[in-house]
Amino acid sequence: MNFPKGFVWGVATASYQIEGAAREDGKGLSIWDTFCLKEGNIWNGQSGDIACDHYHRYPEDIEIMKQIGVNAYRLSISWSRVLPNGTGKVNPKGMAFYDRLIDQLLEAKITPYVTLFHWDYPEELYCRGGWLNPDSSDWFAEYTKVVVEKLSDRVKNWMTMNEPQVFINHGHHHGTHAPGLKLGTAQLLRTAHNTLLSHGKAVQTIRAYSKSACNVGLAAVGVVFTPATDKPADIAAARQAMFSVTNKDVWNNTWWMDPMLVGKYPEDGLALFGADAPAIREKDMAIIHQPLDFLGLNIYYGQTVRAGKEGQPEIIPDPVGHPITFYHWGVNPQTLYWGPKNFFERYKLPIYITENGMANVDWVALDGKVHDPQRIDFLNRYLLQLFKASKDGADIRGYFQWSLMDNFEWASGYRERFGMVYVDYTTQQRIPKDSAYWYKDVIASNGAAFGK
Ligand code: IFM
């Protein structure tokens, strides 16, 4: 059971979740720095101030990746570390950190996959209106240019942003993520529209300034529905659920991906949102609709669907006792079959699974090791499904496990451990969990070690 030759086996992280050094070397504040200060926002009042101290310990973390044998690492850049005010003056020390990080990764023969924005939005720009400001897409393009000019002689794989569904919906609608806003539908859709424009302008900027041939995409949430049976009607219903807009929020696939990949907002969404839909200027859709080289999908769980009345999707709740992770997300391995398959068929772009993994309550056992059999079983089940999707024709180029190491899980603080490497936050000691050794075998055999 082998994945195609050249398959990318990686791990993923994000700047605010691991770097720490939140107020060091000239870094400006991000909205997560300030959001964490407010009582009640984060579990146990925690923050990413120190996190995994990766800013200082990156050589050790790269060494661990080398031992696991990954050939790729997905990281993100902290916008306010590079541009403390979000625009204008560059912080040379901040940029130098990413310079060193990239050099050392390449020295270790690990290919960097860089996400430009993984939620740590500059506080200064938020004070100027953030994603609601019509200039926000130009700010993002300016930041993109600074990073691309500096790193693109070595970085060839770019993602404009991570999970727009989450930072807009949770951050600007539910208020559970930074900046903690609860906007009404019209304003929410305006932030989404500016985010889409930012994506488009960033793609244009990468292509205009990259010093080498590059691959450009984004990492989106793959909102996946799986069919209850193999009956064509159930399969069609699940696909319909995946590609429709049914709620007055932005937790869906097509409100984002259709503008980016097809060049127009989905009709059902426009009808549902009515007068709340954003004003679209003449050139907007052309800016948003940039050719991409790949589609990155972050997939963790999904819902089961059957064909109900007149074939319409009907969600079937997971049965009582269905396995869940510590985050209470259902274990649904089939999402890694139907997700990439349906996205590939609709958008015809090569797919990377840019995140997949699970939170657990791992701890150090009496023998000094960290045993995480559930994570091994989880990944095994999901990867078997991904393999099946690849065999059935979906063009799947790579897989990034979330995450290299335990880290700051946003509003849940350090409660959820997603890593293959255990982090003792008091001593900053790293201990590779059993799953890290298992992943090493999987990578070394290009997938042949599954099912063991
Ligand atoms: O930790 C997050 C990551 O930042 C974005 N995708 C989901 C992960 C787990 O919640």
Short mmCIF file of C-alpha atoms and ligand atoms in Angstrom, two decimals:
data_model
loop_
_atom_site.label_atom_id
_atom_site.label_comp_id
_atom_site.label_asym_id
_atom_site.label_seq_id
_atom_site.Cartn_x
_atom_site.Cartn_y
_atom_site.Cartn_z
CA MET A 1 0.00 0.00 0.00
CA ASN A 2 2.11 2.88 -1.24
CA PHE A 3 1.22 6.48 -1.96
CA PRO A 4 2.35 7.94 -5.30
CA LYS A 5 6.08 8.52 -5.67
CA GLY A 6 7.14 11.91 -4.35
CA PHE A 7 4.25 12.04 -1.86
CA VAL A 8 4.76 14.82 0.67
CA TRP A 9 4.79 13.65 4.29
CA GLY A 10 4.77 16.54 6.69
CA VAL A 11 3.76 18.02 9.99
CA ALA A 12 2.15 21.41 10.55
CA THR A 13 2.21 24.20 13.13
CA ALA A 14 1.32 27.90 13.33
CA SER A 15 3.27 30.88 14.62
CA TYR A 16 1.13 32.00 17.56
CA GLN A 17 0.58 28.44 18.72
CA ILE A 18 4.26 27.56 19.13
CA GLU A 19 6.64 30.51 18.87
CA GLY A 20 6.23 32.37 22.17
CA ALA A 21 8.56 35.42 22.37
CA ALA A 22 5.38 37.44 22.06
CA ARG A 23 6.97 40.73 23.04
CA GLU A 24 10.55 40.15 22.02
CA ASP A 25 12.93 41.52 19.38
CA GLY A 26 10.58 44.26 18.22
CA LYS A 27 7.52 42.13 17.52
CA GLY A 28 4.27 44.10 17.44
CA LEU A 29 1.13 42.91 19.20
CA SER A 30 -1.35 40.68 17.44
CA ILE A 31 -5.05 40.39 18.20
CA TRP A 32 -4.33 37.07 19.92
CA ASP A 33 -1.87 38.77 22.29
CA THR A 34 -4.59 41.18 23.37
CA PHE A 35 -7.49 38.69 23.23
CA CYS A 36 -5.65 36.44 25.70
CA LEU A 37 -5.40 39.30 28.20
CA LYS A 38 -9.14 39.44 28.73
CA GLU A 39 -10.41 37.25 31.53
CA GLY A 40 -12.65 34.43 30.40
CA ASN A 41 -11.45 34.35 26.80
CA ILE A 42 -8.98 31.48 27.18
CA TRP A 43 -9.15 28.34 29.27
CA ASN A 44 -7.44 28.97 32.63
CA GLY A 45 -6.37 32.44 31.52
CA GLN A 46 -3.53 31.02 29.40
CA SER A 47 -1.82 32.67 26.43
CA GLY A 48 0.74 32.11 23.69
CA ASP A 49 3.28 34.38 25.43
CA ILE A 50 5.74 31.52 25.80
CA ALA A 51 3.93 28.61 24.11
CA CYS A 52 6.56 26.05 23.03
CA ASP A 53 9.30 28.69 22.98
CA HIS A 54 9.95 27.65 19.40
CA TYR A 55 11.37 31.11 18.68
CA HIS A 56 14.42 30.08 20.70
CA ARG A 57 14.24 26.30 20.39
CA TYR A 58 13.64 25.90 16.66
CA PRO A 59 16.97 24.09 16.08
CA GLU A 60 15.89 21.33 18.49
CA ASP A 61 12.45 21.16 16.85
CA ILE A 62 13.98 20.81 13.41
CA GLU A 63 16.23 18.06 14.75
CA ILE A 64 13.13 16.20 16.00
CA MET A 65 11.46 16.58 12.59
CA LYS A 66 14.58 15.18 11.01
CA GLN A 67 14.43 12.17 13.28
CA ILE A 68 10.78 11.57 12.42
CA GLY A 69 11.84 11.74 8.79
CA VAL A 70 9.30 14.26 7.49
CA ASN A 71 10.15 15.71 4.11
CA ALA A 72 8.02 18.83 4.58
CA TYR A 73 7.04 21.27 7.32
CA ARG A 74 4.05 23.60 7.19
CA LEU A 75 4.69 26.72 9.26
CA SER A 76 3.16 30.17 9.41
CA ILE A 77 4.67 33.63 9.65
CA SER A 78 3.64 36.06 12.35
CA TRP A 79 2.60 39.20 10.46
CA SER A 80 3.26 41.51 13.43
CA ARG A 81 6.70 40.00 14.04
CA VAL A 82 7.67 41.04 10.53
CA LEU A 83 5.69 44.30 10.36
CA PRO A 84 5.01 45.40 13.96
CA ASN A 85 2.35 47.87 12.84
CA GLY A 86 1.01 45.60 10.13
CA THR A 87 2.24 47.96 7.39
CA GLY A 88 5.21 50.26 6.99
CA LYS A 89 8.44 49.62 8.85
CA VAL A 90 9.87 46.11 8.68
CA ASN A 91 11.28 44.57 11.86
CA PRO A 92 14.67 43.16 10.75
CA LYS A 93 15.03 40.92 13.79
CA GLY A 94 11.64 39.37 13.20
CA MET A 95 12.40 38.71 9.55
CA ALA A 96 15.80 37.30 10.49
CA PHE A 97 14.11 34.65 12.61
CA TYR A 98 12.25 33.28 9.58
CA ASP A 99 15.40 33.55 7.51
CA ARG A 100 17.27 31.31 9.96
CA LEU A 101 14.34 28.94 10.29
CA ILE A 102 14.07 28.42 6.53
CA ASP A 103 17.82 27.97 6.13
CA GLN A 104 17.96 25.39 8.84
CA LEU A 105 14.97 23.49 7.45
CA LEU A 106 16.57 23.31 4.05
CA GLU A 107 19.82 22.17 5.58
CA ALA A 108 17.84 19.34 7.20
CA LYS A 109 16.33 18.54 3.77
CA ILE A 110 12.85 19.51 4.95
CA THR A 111 10.81 21.51 2.43
CA PRO A 112 9.05 24.54 3.96
CA TYR A 113 5.36 25.11 3.14
CA VAL A 114 4.65 28.62 4.34
CA THR A 115 1.26 29.99 5.38
CA LEU A 116 1.25 33.77 5.32
CA PHE A 117 -1.61 34.22 7.74
CA HIS A 118 -2.71 31.82 10.45
CA TRP A 119 -4.89 34.15 12.54
CA ASP A 120 -2.39 36.36 14.46
CA TYR A 121 -3.62 39.60 12.86
CA PRO A 122 -1.70 42.78 13.79
CA GLU A 123 -3.45 44.63 16.62
CA GLU A 124 -2.59 47.96 15.02
CA LEU A 125 -4.52 47.06 11.86
CA TYR A 126 -7.41 45.79 13.90
CA CYS A 127 -7.57 49.24 15.50
CA ARG A 128 -7.90 50.63 11.99
CA GLY A 129 -10.90 48.43 11.30
CA GLY A 130 -9.27 45.09 10.55
CA TRP A 131 -10.97 42.99 7.89
CA LEU A 132 -13.84 45.48 7.75
CA ASN A 133 -11.56 48.18 6.37
CA PRO A 134 -11.69 48.37 2.54
CA ASP A 135 -7.90 48.83 2.57
CA SER A 136 -7.33 45.55 4.40
CA SER A 137 -6.56 43.60 1.21
CA ASP A 138 -3.85 46.14 0.29
CA TRP A 139 -2.33 45.79 3.76
CA PHE A 140 -2.20 42.03 3.27
CA ALA A 141 -0.61 42.44 -0.16
CA GLU A 142 2.03 44.75 1.31
CA TYR A 143 2.90 42.23 4.01
CA THR A 144 2.97 39.43 1.43
CA LYS A 145 5.44 41.37 -0.70
CA VAL A 146 7.82 41.89 2.24
CA VAL A 147 7.84 38.18 3.07
CA VAL A 148 8.03 36.96 -0.51
CA GLU A 149 10.88 39.31 -1.41
CA LYS A 150 12.85 37.97 1.52
CA LEU A 151 12.12 34.26 1.46
CA SER A 152 11.10 33.26 -2.05
CA ASP A 153 14.64 32.48 -3.15
CA ARG A 154 14.20 29.43 -0.87
CA VAL A 155 10.48 29.03 -0.20
CA LYS A 156 8.55 27.65 -3.16
CA ASN A 157 5.28 26.55 -1.57
CA TRP A 158 2.91 29.19 -0.29
CA MET A 159 -0.49 29.27 1.33
CA THR A 160 -2.13 32.67 1.56
CA MET A 161 -4.16 31.91 4.65
CA ASN A 162 -5.39 29.26 7.02
CA GLU A 163 -9.07 28.43 7.47
CA PRO A 164 -10.85 31.69 6.60
CA GLN A 165 -14.02 29.95 7.81
CA VAL A 166 -12.60 29.89 11.35
CA PHE A 167 -10.97 33.28 11.77
CA ILE A 168 -13.96 35.03 10.26
CA ASN A 169 -16.76 32.92 11.73
CA HIS A 170 -15.34 32.28 15.22
CA GLY A 171 -13.52 35.60 15.45
CA HIS A 172 -16.09 37.95 13.90
CA HIS A 173 -19.42 36.18 14.39
CA HIS A 174 -19.33 33.87 17.42
CA GLY A 175 -16.76 35.98 19.27
CA THR A 176 -15.01 32.91 20.70
CA HIS A 177 -11.73 33.63 18.88
CA ALA A 178 -9.80 36.88 18.52
CA PRO A 179 -10.83 39.62 18.03
CA GLY A 180 -14.01 38.46 19.79
CA LEU A 181 -16.56 40.25 17.59
CA LYS A 182 -20.19 39.31 17.13
CA LEU A 183 -21.00 41.02 13.86
CA GLY A 184 -24.33 40.84 12.12
CA THR A 185 -24.63 39.08 8.76
CA ALA A 186 -23.95 42.06 6.47
CA GLN A 187 -20.78 43.08 8.30
CA LEU A 188 -19.68 39.47 8.61
CA LEU A 189 -19.98 39.01 4.87
CA ARG A 190 -18.06 42.20 4.31
CA THR A 191 -15.13 40.85 6.37
CA ALA A 192 -15.33 37.67 4.31
CA HIS A 193 -15.30 39.64 1.06
CA ASN A 194 -12.22 41.61 2.14
CA THR A 195 -10.58 38.34 3.16
CA LEU A 196 -11.27 36.91 -0.30
CA LEU A 197 -9.81 40.04 -1.91
CA SER A 198 -6.77 39.69 0.34
CA HIS A 199 -6.28 36.13 -0.81
CA GLY A 200 -6.48 37.20 -4.46
CA LYS A 201 -4.07 40.11 -4.06
CA ALA A 202 -1.65 37.92 -2.11
CA VAL A 203 -1.63 35.33 -4.91
CA GLN A 204 -0.93 38.10 -7.45
CA THR A 205 1.85 39.45 -5.23
CA ILE A 206 3.49 36.07 -4.74
CA ARG A 207 3.50 35.43 -8.47
CA ALA A 208 4.80 38.94 -9.22
CA TYR A 209 7.65 38.93 -6.71
CA SER A 210 8.66 35.30 -6.26
CA LYS A 211 12.30 34.77 -7.12
CA SER A 212 11.70 31.17 -8.10
CA ALA A 213 8.98 29.03 -9.61
CA CYS A 214 6.38 28.52 -6.93
CA ASN A 215 3.21 26.70 -5.95
CA VAL A 216 0.44 28.78 -4.47
CA GLY A 217 -2.71 27.69 -2.66
CA LEU A 218 -4.50 28.14 0.63
CA ALA A 219 -5.43 25.92 3.54
CA ALA A 220 -9.20 25.89 4.01
CA VAL A 221 -11.43 23.98 6.36
CA GLY A 222 -12.82 21.05 4.42
CA VAL A 223 -16.40 20.91 5.70
CA VAL A 224 -17.15 17.29 4.91
CA PHE A 225 -20.36 15.27 4.81
CA THR A 226 -20.09 11.54 4.22
CA PRO A 227 -22.83 9.36 2.74
CA ALA A 228 -24.60 6.94 5.08
CA THR A 229 -24.40 4.14 2.48
CA ASP A 230 -22.93 3.51 -0.96
CA LYS A 231 -26.30 4.14 -2.60
CA PRO A 232 -26.01 6.78 -5.34
CA ALA A 233 -28.80 8.85 -3.73
CA ASP A 234 -26.93 9.06 -0.42
CA ILE A 235 -23.66 9.88 -2.17
CA ALA A 236 -25.37 12.66 -4.12
CA ALA A 237 -27.03 14.00 -0.95
CA ALA A 238 -23.71 14.14 0.89
CA ARG A 239 -22.09 15.92 -2.04
CA GLN A 240 -24.96 18.39 -2.15
CA ALA A 241 -24.52 19.09 1.58
CA MET A 242 -20.81 19.74 1.01
CA PHE A 243 -21.38 22.25 -1.73
CA SER A 244 -24.31 24.29 -0.53
CA VAL A 245 -24.86 27.30 1.69
CA THR A 246 -27.72 26.67 4.07
CA ASN A 247 -26.96 28.76 7.17
CA LYS A 248 -26.62 32.50 7.56
CA ASP A 249 -22.96 32.31 8.52
CA VAL A 250 -19.74 31.50 6.69
CA TRP A 251 -19.23 27.96 7.96
CA ASN A 252 -19.34 26.24 4.60
CA ASN A 253 -17.12 25.48 1.60
CA THR A 254 -18.59 27.25 -1.38
CA TRP A 255 -18.94 30.82 -0.07
CA TRP A 256 -15.14 30.78 0.01
CA MET A 257 -14.00 28.35 -2.62
CA ASP A 258 -16.39 29.20 -5.43
CA PRO A 259 -15.24 32.84 -5.59
CA MET A 260 -11.59 31.78 -5.37
CA LEU A 261 -11.77 28.83 -7.74
CA VAL A 262 -14.78 29.46 -9.98
CA GLY A 263 -14.93 33.25 -9.92
CA LYS A 264 -18.42 33.76 -8.49
CA TYR A 265 -20.36 33.53 -5.27
CA PRO A 266 -22.69 30.53 -5.12
CA GLU A 267 -26.25 31.30 -6.19
CA ASP A 268 -27.85 29.59 -3.18
CA GLY A 269 -25.72 31.73 -0.82
CA LEU A 270 -26.62 34.93 -2.65
CA ALA A 271 -30.29 34.02 -2.44
CA LEU A 272 -30.05 33.13 1.24
CA PHE A 273 -28.12 36.26 2.25
CA GLY A 274 -30.17 38.59 0.05
CA ALA A 275 -29.56 42.26 0.88
CA ASP A 276 -26.83 41.27 3.36
CA ALA A 277 -24.56 40.03 0.55
CA PRO A 278 -21.50 42.24 0.08
CA ALA A 279 -21.32 44.97 -2.54
CA ILE A 280 -19.14 43.62 -5.34
CA ARG A 281 -17.09 46.14 -7.27
CA GLU A 282 -16.40 45.63 -10.96
CA LYS A 283 -12.96 44.04 -10.68
CA ASP A 284 -13.44 42.22 -7.36
CA MET A 285 -14.26 38.77 -8.68
CA ALA A 286 -11.35 38.85 -11.13
CA ILE A 287 -8.99 39.74 -8.28
CA ILE A 288 -10.34 36.97 -6.05
CA HIS A 289 -10.34 34.37 -8.82
CA GLN A 290 -6.61 33.72 -9.24
CA PRO A 291 -5.23 30.51 -10.72
CA LEU A 292 -4.04 28.27 -7.89
CA ASP A 293 -1.64 25.34 -7.99
CA PHE A 294 -3.26 23.34 -5.20
CA LEU A 295 -6.04 23.27 -2.68
CA GLY A 296 -5.08 22.64 0.93
CA LEU A 297 -7.75 21.02 3.10
CA ASN A 298 -7.83 20.79 6.88
CA ILE A 299 -10.07 17.86 7.72
CA TYR A 300 -10.70 16.43 11.18
CA TYR A 301 -14.32 15.29 11.37
CA GLY A 302 -17.57 15.38 9.50
CA GLN A 303 -21.22 14.49 9.54
CA THR A 304 -23.10 11.60 8.00
CA VAL A 305 -25.85 12.31 5.51
CA ARG A 306 -28.55 10.31 3.76
CA ALA A 307 -30.98 11.20 1.02
CA GLY A 308 -34.17 12.34 2.70
CA LYS A 309 -37.37 13.67 1.13
CA GLU A 310 -36.90 14.29 -2.60
CA GLY A 311 -33.23 13.38 -2.24
CA GLN A 312 -32.48 16.34 0.01
CA PRO A 313 -29.57 15.85 2.49
CA GLU A 314 -30.65 14.68 5.90
CA ILE A 315 -28.05 14.59 8.66
CA ILE A 316 -27.84 11.40 10.69
CA PRO A 317 -26.40 12.00 14.17
CA ASP A 318 -23.54 9.76 15.23
CA PRO A 319 -24.86 6.77 17.18
CA VAL A 320 -24.68 6.78 20.97
CA GLY A 321 -21.17 5.85 22.05
CA HIS A 322 -19.56 6.87 18.75
CA PRO A 323 -15.83 7.51 19.32
CA ILE A 324 -14.84 11.10 19.99
CA THR A 325 -11.53 12.83 20.62
CA PHE A 326 -10.71 14.89 23.69
CA TYR A 327 -11.98 17.93 21.77
CA HIS A 328 -15.31 16.09 21.42
CA TRP A 329 -14.90 15.93 17.67
CA GLY A 330 -16.27 12.70 16.21
CA VAL A 331 -13.84 10.17 14.78
CA ASN A 332 -14.96 9.95 11.13
CA PRO A 333 -12.15 8.46 9.01
CA GLN A 334 -14.33 8.44 5.89
CA THR A 335 -14.03 12.21 5.76
CA LEU A 336 -10.54 11.65 4.40
CA TYR A 337 -12.05 9.70 1.53
CA TRP A 338 -15.10 11.78 0.60
CA GLY A 339 -13.47 15.11 1.39
CA PRO A 340 -10.54 15.01 -1.03
CA LYS A 341 -12.55 13.03 -3.60
CA ASN A 342 -15.43 15.52 -3.77
CA PHE A 343 -13.20 18.60 -3.65
CA PHE A 344 -10.99 17.20 -6.39
CA GLU A 345 -13.97 16.39 -8.58
CA ARG A 346 -15.50 19.84 -8.14
CA TYR A 347 -12.44 22.09 -8.35
CA LYS A 348 -9.99 19.87 -10.30
CA LEU A 349 -6.98 21.02 -8.30
CA PRO A 350 -4.27 18.86 -6.74
CA ILE A 351 -5.05 18.37 -3.08
CA TYR A 352 -2.88 18.52 0.01
CA ILE A 353 -4.29 17.53 3.37
CA THR A 354 -2.78 20.50 5.15
CA GLU A 355 -4.05 19.40 8.59
CA ASN A 356 -5.39 16.23 10.15
CA GLY A 357 -4.92 14.82 13.62
CA MET A 358 -6.52 14.58 17.04
CA ALA A 359 -6.42 16.05 20.53
CA ASN A 360 -5.79 13.68 23.38
CA VAL A 361 -5.07 13.75 27.09
CA ASP A 362 -1.52 12.44 26.71
CA TRP A 363 0.80 12.35 29.71
CA VAL A 364 4.24 10.96 30.53
CA ALA A 365 3.96 7.36 31.72
CA LEU A 366 5.98 5.79 34.55
CA ASP A 367 8.42 4.48 31.95
CA GLY A 368 9.15 8.06 30.88
CA LYS A 369 7.47 7.63 27.50
CA VAL A 370 4.25 9.02 26.09
CA HIS A 371 1.94 6.29 24.81
CA ASP A 372 -0.79 7.47 22.47
CA PRO A 373 -2.31 4.35 20.88
CA GLN A 374 -5.53 6.20 20.10
CA ARG A 375 -3.70 8.74 17.95
CA ILE A 376 -1.93 5.95 16.06
CA ASP A 377 -5.24 4.20 15.45
CA PHE A 378 -6.92 7.50 14.46
CA LEU A 379 -4.20 8.40 11.95
CA ASN A 380 -4.07 4.86 10.63
CA ARG A 381 -7.80 4.82 9.95
CA TYR A 382 -7.78 8.26 8.32
CA LEU A 383 -4.73 7.54 6.17
CA LEU A 384 -6.25 4.29 4.92
CA GLN A 385 -9.21 6.32 3.65
CA LEU A 386 -6.93 8.91 2.09
CA PHE A 387 -5.08 6.16 0.32
CA LYS A 388 -8.37 4.82 -1.03
CA ALA A 389 -9.29 8.28 -2.35
CA SER A 390 -5.92 8.52 -4.05
CA LYS A 391 -6.35 5.06 -5.59
CA ASP A 392 -9.81 6.05 -6.81
CA GLY A 393 -8.32 8.91 -8.80
CA ALA A 394 -8.20 12.00 -6.57
CA ASP A 395 -4.91 13.81 -7.17
CA ILE A 396 -3.58 13.89 -3.60
CA ARG A 397 -0.06 15.21 -3.31
CA GLY A 398 0.65 15.29 0.40
CA TYR A 399 -0.41 14.98 4.02
CA PHE A 400 0.50 17.22 6.97
CA GLN A 401 -0.24 15.87 10.41
CA TRP A 402 -1.48 18.45 12.92
CA SER A 403 0.64 18.92 14.82
CA LEU A 404 4.36 18.41 15.19
CA MET A 405 4.09 19.14 18.90
CA ASP A 406 1.55 19.97 21.59
CA ASN A 407 0.81 23.68 21.48
CA PHE A 408 -1.52 26.56 22.32
CA GLU A 409 -4.93 25.47 21.12
CA TRP A 410 -6.51 28.94 20.90
CA ALA A 411 -9.47 29.42 23.27
CA SER A 412 -8.75 26.00 24.83
CA GLY A 413 -5.26 27.05 25.88
CA TYR A 414 -2.93 24.12 26.57
CA ARG A 415 -5.75 21.74 27.55
CA GLU A 416 -5.82 19.92 24.18
CA ARG A 417 -2.70 18.05 23.13
CA PHE A 418 -2.59 17.63 19.36
CA GLY A 419 1.12 16.87 19.01
CA MET A 420 3.11 13.83 18.00
CA VAL A 421 5.71 15.29 20.30
CA TYR A 422 4.80 15.89 23.93
CA VAL A 423 5.74 19.28 25.37
CA ASP A 424 6.32 19.79 29.08
CA TYR A 425 5.41 23.47 29.29
CA THR A 426 7.25 23.95 32.58
CA THR A 427 10.63 22.67 31.43
CA GLN A 428 10.05 22.90 27.65
CA GLN A 429 11.27 19.32 27.38
CA ARG A 430 10.08 17.59 24.20
CA ILE A 431 9.28 13.85 24.22
CA PRO A 432 8.30 12.18 20.94
CA LYS A 433 5.15 10.17 21.55
CA ASP A 434 4.66 6.61 20.27
CA SER A 435 2.80 8.11 17.29
CA ALA A 436 5.96 9.94 16.22
CA TYR A 437 7.80 6.61 15.94
CA TRP A 438 4.84 5.11 14.10
CA TYR A 439 4.75 8.05 11.68
CA LYS A 440 8.46 7.60 11.06
CA ASP A 441 7.77 4.04 9.80
CA VAL A 442 4.84 5.24 7.71
CA ILE A 443 6.98 7.89 6.03
CA ALA A 444 9.97 5.61 5.53
CA SER A 445 7.74 3.07 3.74
CA ASN A 446 5.70 5.74 1.88
CA GLY A 447 2.60 4.41 3.53
CA ALA A 448 3.31 0.68 3.44
CA ALA A 449 3.44 0.53 7.25
CA PHE A 450 -0.30 1.19 7.60
CA GLY A 451 -2.60 -1.21 9.28
CA LYS A 452 0.12 -2.74 11.42
O1 IFM B 1 -4.99 24.15 16.16
C1 IFM B 1 -5.87 24.31 15.10
C2 IFM B 1 -5.19 25.00 13.93
O2 IFM B 1 -4.66 26.22 14.30
C3 IFM B 1 -6.18 25.23 12.83
N1 IFM B 1 -6.88 24.02 12.48
C4 IFM B 1 -7.44 23.21 13.53
C5 IFM B 1 -6.40 22.97 14.61
C6 IFM B 1 -7.02 22.15 15.75
O3 IFM B 1 -8.09 22.81 16.30
#
